[in-house]
Short mmCIF file of C-alpha atoms in Angstrom, two decimals:
data_model
loop_
_atom_site.label_atom_id
_atom_site.label_comp_id
_atom_site.label_asym_id
_atom_site.label_seq_id
_atom_site.Cartn_x
_atom_site.Cartn_y
_atom_site.Cartn_z
CA MET A 1 -17.00 -18.77 -37.46
CA LYS A 2 -20.71 -18.60 -37.60
CA LYS A 3 -20.87 -15.51 -39.09
CA TYR A 4 -17.83 -16.18 -41.46
CA PHE A 5 -19.55 -19.64 -42.52
CA ILE A 6 -22.60 -18.13 -43.46
CA LYS A 7 -20.92 -15.27 -45.52
CA SER A 8 -18.95 -18.07 -47.46
CA VAL A 9 -22.25 -19.43 -48.30
CA ALA A 10 -23.47 -16.47 -50.00
CA VAL A 11 -20.66 -15.92 -51.62
CA PHE A 12 -19.99 -19.91 -53.00
CA ALA A 13 -24.24 -19.67 -53.97
CA PHE A 14 -23.89 -16.26 -56.22
CA THR A 15 -20.52 -17.86 -57.64
CA LEU A 16 -22.59 -21.22 -58.65
CA ALA A 17 -25.46 -19.31 -59.67
CA ALA A 18 -22.66 -17.62 -62.13
CA ALA A 19 -21.32 -20.55 -63.20
CA PHE A 20 -24.75 -22.05 -64.78
CA CYS A 21 -26.02 -19.35 -66.12
CA LEU A 22 -22.77 -18.07 -68.14
CA GLY A 23 -22.24 -21.68 -68.73
CA GLY A 24 -24.81 -21.68 -71.53
CA THR A 25 -28.44 -23.25 -70.50
CA ASN A 26 -29.56 -19.84 -70.06
CA ILE A 27 -28.58 -18.23 -72.98
CA ALA A 28 -29.18 -18.96 -76.59
CA HIS A 29 -26.65 -19.21 -78.96
CA ALA A 30 -27.02 -17.48 -82.68
CA GLN A 31 -28.51 -19.34 -85.44
CA VAL A 32 -29.00 -19.53 -89.11
CA SER A 33 -32.40 -20.97 -89.26
CA SER A 34 -35.07 -21.91 -91.85
CA GLY A 35 -32.94 -22.15 -94.58
CA SER A 36 -33.81 -23.06 -97.96
CA VAL A 37 -32.17 -23.70 -101.22
CA THR A 38 -34.20 -24.36 -104.27
CA CYS A 39 -33.96 -24.38 -108.46
CA HIS A 40 -35.13 -21.37 -110.14
CA THR A 41 -36.63 -23.09 -112.50
CA ARG A 42 -37.39 -26.93 -113.29
CA THR A 43 -34.66 -27.19 -115.99
CA ASP A 44 -32.30 -26.10 -113.34
CA CYS A 45 -32.31 -29.75 -111.21
CA GLU A 46 -31.93 -31.34 -114.42
CA PRO A 47 -28.60 -33.90 -114.23
CA SER A 48 -25.22 -32.76 -115.81
CA ALA A 49 -26.87 -29.42 -115.97
CA THR A 50 -24.85 -25.99 -116.50
CA GLY A 51 -25.75 -22.76 -116.29
CA VAL A 52 -28.01 -23.34 -114.12
CA THR A 53 -29.97 -20.42 -110.75
CA TYR A 54 -30.63 -21.51 -107.09
CA GLU A 55 -32.29 -19.50 -104.99
CA VAL A 56 -31.22 -19.04 -101.31
CA SER A 57 -32.65 -18.12 -98.72
CA PHE A 58 -32.60 -18.04 -94.91
CA THR A 59 -32.95 -16.18 -91.42
CA THR A 60 -30.63 -15.68 -88.64
CA ASP A 61 -30.89 -14.19 -84.85
CA ASN A 62 -27.35 -13.28 -84.74
CA THR A 63 -27.50 -9.43 -83.93
CA ASN A 64 -23.54 -9.26 -84.91
CA ASP A 65 -22.46 -7.72 -88.07
CA ALA A 66 -21.41 -10.51 -90.98
CA SER A 67 -19.84 -9.14 -93.62
CA GLN A 68 -19.81 -12.73 -95.66
CA ILE A 69 -21.90 -15.67 -96.64
CA GLN A 70 -21.49 -18.87 -97.29
CA VAL A 71 -23.59 -21.82 -98.55
CA THR A 72 -21.57 -25.35 -99.14
CA PHE A 73 -23.63 -27.09 -101.69
CA PRO A 74 -24.02 -31.39 -101.31
CA ASP A 75 -21.59 -33.80 -102.76
CA GLY A 76 -22.54 -34.46 -106.25
CA TYR A 77 -21.87 -30.94 -107.28
CA THR A 78 -18.52 -29.18 -109.26
CA ILE A 79 -18.65 -25.25 -107.80
CA THR A 80 -16.08 -23.19 -109.41
CA ASN A 81 -15.92 -19.15 -109.44
CA SER A 82 -15.45 -18.26 -113.53
CA SER A 83 -19.22 -17.49 -114.15
CA LEU A 84 -21.04 -17.11 -111.04
CA SER A 85 -22.61 -13.90 -110.31
CA ILE A 86 -25.53 -13.14 -107.68
CA LEU A 87 -28.54 -11.41 -107.74
CA ALA A 88 -31.27 -9.85 -105.55
CA PRO A 89 -34.85 -12.05 -105.71
CA ASP A 90 -35.98 -9.28 -108.30
CA GLY A 91 -32.43 -9.75 -110.57
CA THR A 92 -30.63 -6.65 -109.64
CA PRO A 93 -27.25 -8.05 -110.17
CA SER A 94 -23.94 -8.06 -107.44
CA ALA A 95 -26.96 -7.90 -103.89
CA ILE A 96 -28.66 -9.57 -101.75
CA ASN A 97 -31.72 -8.99 -99.97
CA ILE A 98 -31.70 -8.05 -96.51
CA ASP A 99 -35.99 -7.61 -95.29
CA GLY A 100 -37.08 -5.85 -98.31
CA THR A 101 -33.67 -3.83 -99.09
CA ASN A 102 -31.23 -4.76 -101.80
CA VAL A 103 -28.13 -4.39 -100.71
CA GLY A 104 -24.55 -4.61 -102.62
CA ILE A 105 -21.78 -7.43 -102.60
CA SER A 106 -17.91 -6.75 -103.79
CA GLY A 107 -17.39 -10.14 -105.21
CA THR A 108 -17.17 -14.05 -104.33
CA SER A 109 -15.19 -16.87 -104.31
CA VAL A 110 -15.38 -21.18 -104.07
CA SER A 111 -13.44 -23.73 -101.91
CA GLY A 112 -13.80 -26.55 -102.41
CA ASN A 113 -18.13 -26.69 -102.89
CA THR A 114 -18.74 -23.40 -100.56
CA VAL A 115 -19.87 -20.34 -101.94
CA ASP A 116 -18.82 -17.42 -100.11
CA ILE A 117 -20.38 -13.83 -100.63
CA ASP A 118 -18.30 -10.90 -99.56
CA LEU A 119 -20.75 -7.95 -98.81
CA SER A 120 -19.85 -4.42 -99.70
CA SER A 121 -20.31 -3.58 -95.72
CA ALA A 122 -20.85 -5.47 -93.00
CA ALA A 123 -24.60 -5.54 -92.07
CA ASP A 124 -27.41 -7.08 -89.58
CA LEU A 125 -28.27 -9.80 -90.84
CA SER A 126 -31.34 -10.74 -88.00
CA THR A 127 -33.32 -8.07 -89.33
CA GLY A 128 -35.80 -10.19 -91.19
CA ILE A 129 -35.60 -12.83 -94.54
CA VAL A 130 -32.06 -13.16 -96.26
CA GLY A 131 -32.89 -14.08 -99.82
CA PHE A 132 -30.91 -14.23 -102.97
CA GLN A 133 -29.72 -16.11 -106.34
CA ILE A 134 -26.78 -17.57 -107.08
CA SER A 135 -27.01 -17.99 -110.80
CA ASP A 136 -24.01 -19.69 -113.07
CA THR A 137 -24.18 -18.04 -116.24
CA GLY A 138 -21.15 -20.26 -118.03
CA THR A 139 -20.07 -24.01 -115.87
CA SER A 140 -19.56 -22.95 -112.45
CA ILE A 141 -22.20 -24.86 -111.25
CA THR A 142 -22.45 -28.31 -113.06
CA ASN A 143 -25.48 -30.65 -111.08
CA PRO A 144 -25.34 -34.30 -110.17
CA ASN A 145 -25.36 -36.32 -112.97
CA GLU A 146 -27.41 -38.91 -111.55
CA THR A 147 -31.54 -37.91 -110.49
CA GLY A 148 -33.13 -37.91 -107.34
CA THR A 149 -32.87 -35.99 -104.16
CA THR A 150 -29.18 -34.27 -102.75
CA GLY A 151 -27.69 -34.54 -99.71
CA ASP A 152 -28.23 -31.50 -97.70
CA PHE A 153 -26.80 -27.87 -98.02
CA THR A 154 -25.50 -25.44 -95.58
CA ILE A 155 -25.95 -22.02 -94.93
CA ASP A 156 -23.68 -19.66 -92.54
CA THR A 157 -22.46 -16.37 -91.80
CA ASP A 158 -18.79 -15.04 -90.36
CA ALA A 159 -20.69 -12.92 -87.91
CA THR A 160 -19.18 -13.90 -84.50
CA GLU A 161 -21.19 -16.46 -82.44
CA GLU A 162 -23.07 -17.84 -85.58
CA THR A 163 -23.96 -20.95 -86.05
CA ALA A 164 -24.36 -22.36 -89.29
CA GLU A 165 -27.43 -24.43 -90.02
CA THR A 166 -25.96 -27.89 -92.06
CA ASP A 167 -29.35 -29.71 -92.82
CA ILE A 168 -31.04 -27.53 -95.64
CA ALA A 169 -33.10 -30.31 -97.59
CA GLY A 170 -31.30 -31.16 -101.01
CA VAL A 171 -33.07 -30.00 -104.53
CA THR A 172 -34.30 -32.77 -106.49
CA ILE A 173 -32.73 -33.66 -109.81
CA THR A 174 -34.90 -34.59 -112.73
CA ASN A 175 -34.64 -36.20 -116.16
CA PRO A 176 -35.82 -33.65 -118.92
CA PHE A 177 -39.73 -33.08 -119.68
CA THR A 178 -39.98 -35.30 -122.26
CA ILE A 179 -42.88 -35.26 -124.86
CA THR A 180 -43.59 -38.66 -126.58
CA ASP A 181 -45.81 -37.27 -129.57
CA SER A 182 -47.39 -34.05 -130.11
CA SER A 183 -49.79 -32.26 -133.33
CA VAL A 184 -49.81 -28.69 -134.15
CA SER A 185 -53.03 -28.45 -137.27
CA GLY A 186 -55.54 -25.97 -138.15
CA VAL A 187 -58.74 -25.77 -136.57
CA SER A 188 -60.78 -25.19 -140.42
CA ALA A 189 -59.80 -25.48 -143.52
CA GLY A 190 -59.62 -21.92 -143.69
CA ASP A 191 -57.54 -21.51 -140.83
CA LEU A 192 -54.62 -22.55 -143.06
CA ALA A 193 -55.16 -19.85 -146.14
CA SER A 194 -52.21 -18.13 -147.13
CA GLY A 195 -51.93 -15.05 -145.41
CA VAL A 196 -55.29 -14.89 -143.03
CA ASN A 197 -55.03 -12.75 -139.78
CA GLY A 198 -56.58 -14.44 -137.36
CA ALA A 199 -55.81 -18.45 -138.15
CA GLN A 200 -57.27 -21.11 -135.22
CA TYR A 201 -54.13 -23.42 -134.13
CA HIS A 202 -54.95 -27.11 -131.92
CA VAL A 203 -51.81 -27.66 -130.38
CA GLY A 204 -51.71 -31.15 -128.66
CA ILE A 205 -48.60 -32.97 -126.65
CA SER A 206 -48.55 -36.47 -125.00
CA THR A 207 -45.99 -36.39 -122.52
CA ALA A 208 -43.83 -39.26 -120.40
CA ALA A 209 -44.76 -38.05 -117.17
CA ALA A 210 -47.61 -35.53 -115.68
CA PHE A 211 -46.63 -31.43 -115.58
CA LYS A 212 -47.89 -31.86 -111.75
CA SER A 213 -44.97 -34.31 -111.13
CA TYR A 214 -42.38 -31.37 -112.14
CA GLY A 215 -44.45 -28.48 -110.13
CA ASP A 216 -46.81 -26.25 -109.65
CA GLU A 217 -46.18 -24.42 -112.72
CA GLY A 218 -46.37 -26.24 -116.14
CA SER A 219 -45.41 -24.37 -119.66
CA ILE A 220 -46.14 -25.24 -123.17
CA ALA A 221 -43.86 -23.31 -126.46
CA VAL A 222 -44.84 -24.00 -129.61
CA THR A 223 -42.19 -22.27 -132.22
CA PHE A 224 -43.96 -21.76 -135.41
CA PRO A 225 -41.92 -21.37 -138.69
CA THR A 226 -40.21 -19.10 -140.96
CA GLY A 227 -43.58 -17.46 -142.51
CA TYR A 228 -45.67 -16.91 -139.58
CA SER A 229 -45.94 -13.88 -137.85
CA ILE A 230 -46.79 -13.54 -134.00
CA PRO A 231 -47.60 -11.03 -131.63
CA GLN A 232 -45.15 -10.00 -129.40
CA GLY A 233 -45.26 -9.13 -125.88
CA SER A 234 -48.29 -10.32 -123.93
CA ILE A 235 -51.58 -12.20 -125.02
CA PRO A 236 -54.98 -12.20 -123.25
CA THR A 237 -55.44 -15.65 -122.07
CA SER A 238 -59.18 -15.98 -123.09
CA ASN A 239 -57.60 -16.59 -126.59
CA ILE A 240 -56.41 -19.79 -124.97
CA CYS A 241 -59.36 -22.45 -124.66
CA ALA A 242 -59.04 -26.22 -123.30
CA LEU A 243 -62.20 -27.04 -126.42
CA GLN A 244 -62.41 -25.59 -129.59
CA SER A 245 -65.00 -23.04 -128.62
CA SER A 246 -65.29 -23.02 -125.09
CA GLY A 247 -62.70 -23.73 -121.83
CA CYS A 248 -60.72 -20.50 -122.70
CA GLY A 249 -58.47 -19.41 -120.35
CA TYR A 250 -57.38 -22.93 -119.82
CA VAL A 251 -55.07 -25.90 -120.90
CA TYR A 252 -56.57 -29.63 -121.00
CA GLY A 253 -55.02 -32.37 -119.59
CA GLY A 254 -57.08 -36.10 -119.71
CA GLY A 255 -60.10 -33.90 -118.71
CA ASN A 256 -58.94 -31.89 -116.21
CA PRO A 257 -58.70 -28.00 -116.88
CA TYR A 258 -55.29 -26.20 -115.56
CA PRO A 259 -56.21 -22.24 -115.63
CA ILE A 260 -54.25 -20.79 -117.50
CA THR A 261 -51.66 -17.71 -115.71
CA SER A 262 -50.10 -16.36 -118.72
CA VAL A 263 -49.26 -16.19 -122.47
CA SER A 264 -47.08 -14.29 -124.97
CA GLY A 265 -45.62 -13.89 -127.60
CA SER A 266 -41.56 -13.58 -128.47
CA ASP A 267 -40.23 -13.70 -132.33
CA ASN A 268 -41.83 -16.84 -133.32
CA THR A 269 -42.99 -18.51 -130.09
CA ILE A 270 -46.02 -18.56 -128.48
CA THR A 271 -45.74 -19.75 -124.36
CA VAL A 272 -48.62 -20.96 -122.61
CA ASN A 273 -48.36 -21.09 -118.38
CA PHE A 274 -50.27 -23.01 -116.22
CA ASP A 275 -51.26 -24.13 -113.15
CA SER A 276 -50.40 -27.51 -112.91
CA SER A 277 -50.80 -27.93 -109.57
CA GLN A 278 -54.85 -28.53 -110.10
CA GLY A 279 -56.26 -31.77 -111.38
CA GLY A 280 -54.82 -34.76 -112.07
CA ASN A 281 -51.31 -37.21 -113.58
CA ASP A 282 -52.42 -36.22 -116.42
CA THR A 283 -50.18 -36.95 -119.06
CA ASN A 284 -52.12 -35.21 -122.23
CA TYR A 285 -52.29 -32.08 -122.92
CA GLY A 286 -53.81 -29.51 -125.44
CA PHE A 287 -55.39 -26.55 -126.25
CA TYR A 288 -56.97 -24.28 -129.34
CA MET A 289 -55.17 -21.04 -130.39
CA GLN A 290 -58.16 -18.67 -131.28
CA ALA A 291 -58.32 -16.07 -133.58
CA GLY A 292 -57.46 -12.99 -131.04
CA ALA A 293 -54.34 -14.53 -130.18
CA GLY A 294 -53.19 -12.86 -133.64
CA ILE A 295 -51.57 -15.58 -135.85
CA ARG A 296 -50.86 -14.24 -138.91
CA ASN A 297 -49.93 -17.72 -141.96
CA PRO A 298 -47.37 -17.39 -144.63
CA SER A 299 -48.21 -15.73 -147.55
CA THR A 300 -46.73 -18.39 -149.30
CA VAL A 301 -49.10 -21.65 -150.60
CA GLY A 302 -47.19 -24.65 -149.66
CA THR A 303 -45.92 -27.26 -146.68
CA THR A 304 -44.45 -25.27 -144.02
CA GLU A 305 -41.29 -25.75 -142.01
CA SER A 306 -41.24 -28.52 -139.32
CA PHE A 307 -42.96 -26.48 -135.88
CA LYS A 308 -41.16 -26.81 -132.28
CA ILE A 309 -43.20 -27.50 -128.86
CA ALA A 310 -41.47 -27.47 -125.73
CA ALA A 311 -42.05 -28.57 -122.52
CA ASP A 312 -41.65 -26.98 -119.73
CA GLY A 313 -38.18 -25.36 -121.47
CA GLY A 314 -37.12 -29.40 -122.10
CA THR A 315 -35.58 -30.09 -125.34
CA PRO A 316 -38.33 -29.68 -128.21
CA ALA A 317 -40.08 -32.36 -129.93
CA THR A 318 -40.33 -31.38 -133.82
CA VAL A 319 -44.05 -31.19 -135.47
CA ASN A 320 -44.33 -32.16 -138.89
CA GLY A 321 -45.20 -28.49 -140.80
CA VAL A 322 -48.65 -28.14 -142.00
CA THR A 323 -49.86 -27.05 -146.05
CA ILE A 324 -50.61 -23.74 -146.45
CA THR A 325 -53.48 -23.35 -149.11
CA SER A 326 -55.14 -20.74 -151.82
CA PRO A 327 -57.34 -18.63 -149.78
CA VAL A 328 -60.96 -20.05 -150.49
CA PRO A 329 -62.78 -17.90 -153.34
CA GLN A 330 -65.02 -15.40 -151.35
CA VAL A 331 -68.67 -13.41 -151.94
CA THR A 332 -68.02 -10.30 -150.84
CA ASP A 333 -70.08 -6.67 -150.56
CA GLY A 334 -72.78 -8.69 -152.48
CA SER A 335 -76.05 -5.87 -153.53
CA VAL A 336 -79.46 -6.06 -155.35
CA THR A 337 -81.30 -2.72 -155.68
CA CYS A 338 -84.15 -2.43 -157.75
CA VAL A 339 -83.65 -0.30 -160.64
CA THR A 340 -86.29 2.24 -160.47
CA THR A 341 -89.34 2.40 -157.52
CA ASN A 342 -92.17 0.53 -159.23
CA ASP A 343 -89.95 -2.43 -160.05
CA CYS A 344 -89.63 -2.89 -156.16
CA ALA A 345 -93.98 -2.59 -155.95
CA ALA A 346 -95.78 -5.26 -154.81
CA GLY A 347 -96.38 -8.23 -157.00
CA ALA A 348 -94.32 -5.85 -160.23
CA PHE A 349 -92.44 -7.62 -162.75
CA GLY A 350 -89.12 -5.77 -161.73
CA THR A 351 -85.39 -5.01 -162.91
CA TYR A 352 -83.06 -5.67 -160.44
CA ASP A 353 -79.24 -4.40 -160.03
CA VAL A 354 -76.88 -6.95 -158.65
CA SER A 355 -73.14 -6.54 -157.59
CA PHE A 356 -70.67 -8.03 -156.39
CA LEU A 357 -66.82 -8.56 -155.10
CA SER A 358 -65.38 -11.87 -155.69
CA THR A 359 -61.62 -13.64 -154.75
CA ASN A 360 -61.87 -15.53 -157.29
CA SER A 361 -59.09 -15.18 -159.61
#
C-alpha cells in the first residue's frame, strides 16, 4: 500500500505539472504587435477626403503561415472595394513587403470597415516588419467628416493561433491647410522685363496655422501663369533663399530658417519642400527664387494671368499677376580705341574711335 501510494503521488504531480504548462501560463500566444496606420500625406487626413492612401505596418511572432491580412478602419470611415489597390512601400503595385522583400497579393475584398488582403501564396509573416499602402484611386475610402483623432485601427491575419492587435492609434483628421494672404513679386524692375531668363521672384504667404502643426515636412508650390518657362525636374536648393541675397537653402518663417529638402519644377509649377519641424509656430513664410532657379519671363508685355500658391497640397490661393515691361535699354559691347599710336601718347591731343551696341530701338 505504501509503495503504491508513492507512485500515485508521482503520477498526480506529473499530471498537475503538465496541466499547468498546457493551460497557457508558460506558452506565449502569437500576437500582432507594433501596428501602425498613418496617412501617406497630410491631405490624406482631411475630412471627407476620398482618393486617399494609408501606410500600414506591423510585426507578428506567429510563425504559422498566413494567406490573408485584415485591416479594420474605425467608425466614421466608409470603405468599399471598387477602387482599392495595395502597394508595397516602394510603390510596387499588388504587393506587400515582408522583411525587405516584396510579396505579391492576389486581390482584396471589403466586409464592413475591414479590408481583407489575400496573399498570392501563404507566407510566414514573423520574419520581419510587414508594410504596405492601402490606396484609393477613386471613392473606396471616405474619411470621417469631422476633425480630430479617429478611433483605433485593428490588424489581424488568418494564421493559426494569431491574436489581433486592436488598439492601434488612430490618425488625426485635420482641415485643409489654409493660406490667408499671399504675394508674388519681382525682386527688381529688371526682373519683370519681358523675355528675361533667370528672373528673380519673391514669394510670401500667411497661413491660418503653422506648418509645424501639420507635420515635419512642409511644401509651398507656386504655379506660374501661361507664358513663363519653368525648368523641369530637380532644381538646386541653393537657388531658393530665405533673404534676397543670403540664407540660401532655407525658407524664411517669421525669423526662423527652415532647411529646404528639395526643389523641383513640373509643368509651370515650382515646389519647395522644407523641414517644418524646426523653428517656432510661425504663420508667415517667404523665399526668393534666385536667377539660378531658371525662370524665364513671358515675351509679351502686359499684366500676366494670376499665380497660384498651394501650401502642403491644400486648396491653392490665387495671386494677382505681375506687369511684364519692355526691357530696359542697355548699352553693351562698348569699345574706345586710339585711331593711331600717337593718339595714345602721354599728353597728346588724340582722336578716339568709340563703338557700342544698344537695345534701345
